[in-house]
């Protein structure tokens, strides 16, 4: 059953023809070419596919494209402003919070969702909020630091002292 | 403007943080088809027939292929890259491994047929119509069970399922030492089977260009040239010149993406047959049953000590699970990457190890982060802790008493390796001091007052990295060399492209290698570009595994730069009208010694490409390639301290502290090194307390086939880590580097298990197998009298 | 996933018509269980009827001595609702323990209880809190709603519209998570009413169950000590690679005591 779905993706209105079973992540990756959103599992656990729908983090592998009709979807491709990284993306970079990069888009989208709901999280709260995002590279250590830094910058505060003293290239 | 040693932010991060990485599944080729692979639902069965007629006629289906179709077309089996000999001199049993099973399936997930359709959904749906007539047979999944005479055979011509029975060391010397020992400590342990679980599932796209007869394979590989060689030469018989293998951005590997997998051959072959690109991407559930697993040892170990608690001899007997087929490097893992590490950080004079490798009806087992070295470290550091317990000596003190002293290097072990450098005492002191090891007793009492059992555990480790001297590994059965390559192309205006045989799938080579090159050539880091992962672009290289990229691949880059500088000196000498011997190169300039007359690298490069005023006997161009074959392994080492609290009511464990002190030799980018340690620790901790691959013993079904059942470490399972480093530079590579990728996974399981056993020691517990899950700990506590209940 | 027809009706009447016309239709609420099930091809509905457009199924209402939560209210909304936090803090806290944040942004109370996964959290809350399930046809006491593993008292074409909870300050939910899935290996919800205590257990058995012996003891003396000698029989409890029935039985006691202790 082919249907047309219309939604906003990263601020742009888009329409596509999908099947009933087409998942939002398939629409994004395969039809809209937005391959920044990843699929790392088939049981809705890894969180590599997290996007925002109407401002809330959801797993795009567990949402039908048709369920997003009329909604506003934000993917990792829409987070930076032009060439300028969002403070959360910048914090991930400063803290070496990514290695292979595969879980990173979902991590950033979850981090933004966390800060929206809890602008000043503790380390424990960050760790618990990441329950639905798996990373196999970092041991989460630097992801937690990055989210704390990103949250601080988003609050308008000076970032906490960077543990690595990371240097720009 | 030196950047070496600085925590330079990664150059690859921008693309990953903005969703612009290009992983294999992100690639789509024009007119592409989709492959769905049918896999065995049985652990062991005959294939009595396959009827694909209905599937072939289903909507959108282009072809259905079976193992017989591939065999009829001359497709070979997946080769094994390492030949191990048994102690009686006979070669290991090396049964065939067809990409699609032909008359028998040998593990759940064994590929049986491929359906290729216009869409993945069509291929998937048609797969339901393929009728496979299976004749189920009994299966064996446990490696110790597989050796029993009554066990079902995985291959009818491999008696006892025994692949090889290997040994290393001087048994007579060991027996003599045991005969005069003051004390012998014994332990039986299991090294639990793990699923690597790189977050990017494997994927492959095969493509055939009719006009040129060339094939391209895009694949999630850690070593594209190895895949090109194995698949081209042994499986599909495609000349290298007609086969290009591209491993683009790869989302983690941890060993599991070293090997040549069936799906790579299937899509490449099918693309040739169908003259259209064919794409396959694993679902995670497929990854669980088709990516090579890790570990899976059953071991008995005995340590002999003299009256001063000095180690006299070590005797180890291991049964190692190979799974149903030999994966690419499987045979060397429980032998040359395991037995050779059993000296650890100690000068134990006599060591003997024997390993029986067995076939079972399970997914093949191969190298997974650490690969043999975590298994060696675990048994060694467990038996040392047990000895400390039995002798009533503090575990740190027993280790101090037995370390190879810092002035004893180079140190020849009795198990073949020669350590070039190390300082085990210092890293132990750093770790124990940072972890306040001395204050643990007080914290233990405080925890007890809160009803918790607290324990602290130490592990030291040694690993053999920088893999590997080709002549050495060749003599041990490797069917490949393990050098690395690099090509440096200095462009006419002085920017530089580096083609490296190493492959980055998270390690940050684009940054570390750029730092190295920018520093050495004295140019801005922005002027350096690192190219990797494409056999059409890079020289023949062995890729990334065994913590080798900087020690071997980085050294190849240094050697190539040496050639660039040497040639540049000739050009500069000509331009400056000076003798070549008087030209010095520093800070990006060729200078006549003792003068201020100089030419920049850019000026020299421009002259090399626009050679109007040029030495007569010199080729134009500034483009050099080097291969580097290491003289020895490198030997990173270190000490880890874990501290845990266990809730005796539930068995739930909390890791309250984890402290690491590592010796990686010199460090180029400390931020990246720390990240490597963090990730390794997380995987080691995962092995110790969360992860374990479970097969049903009766049916051979994989019970941990998804993240619902296989416990991956999450952020709230792990502590923040405290790291430090101490450098004893490697003495045989010019960078003095050792490698850092596997350390955490090697040292963490023993440290954490030692902490758990320490917490339970008041109850009389002497060992707990991994993973120490809540129920396992609760049961152990139940089985021993609880001192808490007695209060 | 098998293909299906997707519908997003605007009214309950329309849903009734769709269900009447399609035997193999399934209702889609948050989809946090249904979609993974479909992805694994473990179900093959002909039609999927999305409840998202039925606005009457949404929202949290303060009904004086009770809180009424619409079936399509998501876990995150319950977790953050000032009404729930104030009137039934234990329920707000429990909703924050379901799944992960992204799941809580989609999963609904109606979907969760209609599915009745043996390891789901909500069933224990409904039973312990003596909630009432409102459906398109009737009201069902929570005690009678959860009938078996993945089974409820719902009839074909009967849809949960809301759940009514009495307000209660003294209640607590303790969850022992499966380290892999993070579902409850054992979850115990304890609720202290003026004249009675209710203890409901999820995760341990095929379906949520109460522990009358604990309830009686706690009614007499609401303290962890009152139930320390009460053991749960392992017969009939779930047993899998993560937790044996014996361990689950033990954990019921531990979690119940901790829930009581946490009630203060």
PDB file of C-alpha atoms in Angstrom, chain A residues 7 9 23-35 37 49 51 60 73 75:
ATOM      1  CA  UNK A   7       6.597  16.225   6.879  1.00  0.00           C
ATOM      2  CA  UNK A   9      12.839  17.497   7.860  1.00  0.00           C
ATOM      3  CA  UNK A  23      10.184   3.064   8.916  1.00  0.00           C
ATOM      4  CA  UNK A  24      11.080   6.690   9.479  1.00  0.00           C
ATOM      5  CA  UNK A  25      14.764   5.769   9.382  1.00  0.00           C
ATOM      6  CA  UNK A  26      14.289   4.132   5.985  1.00  0.00           C
ATOM      7  CA  UNK A  27      12.574   7.242   4.680  1.00  0.00           C
ATOM      8  CA  UNK A  28      15.423   9.385   5.975  1.00  0.00           C
ATOM      9  CA  UNK A  29      18.287   7.206   4.788  1.00  0.00           C
ATOM     10  CA  UNK A  30      17.017   5.602   1.629  1.00  0.00           C
ATOM     11  CA  UNK A  31      14.635   8.157   0.182  1.00  0.00           C
ATOM     12  CA  UNK A  32      15.874  11.480   1.508  1.00  0.00           C
ATOM     13  CA  UNK A  33      19.581  10.552   1.449  1.00  0.00           C
ATOM     14  CA  UNK A  34      20.076  11.619   5.047  1.00  0.00           C
ATOM     15  CA  UNK A  35      22.490   8.842   5.970  1.00  0.00           C
ATOM     16  CA  UNK A  37      21.023   8.600  11.047  1.00  0.00           C
ATOM     17  CA  UNK A  49      18.891   6.045  14.914  1.00  0.00           C
ATOM     18  CA  UNK A  51      16.188  11.764  15.817  1.00  0.00           C
ATOM     19  CA  UNK A  60      13.502   6.377  14.081  1.00  0.00           C
ATOM     20  CA  UNK A  73      11.842  15.926  12.203  1.00  0.00           C
ATOM     21  CA  UNK A  75      18.265  14.762  12.211  1.00  0.00           C
TER      22      UNK A  75
END
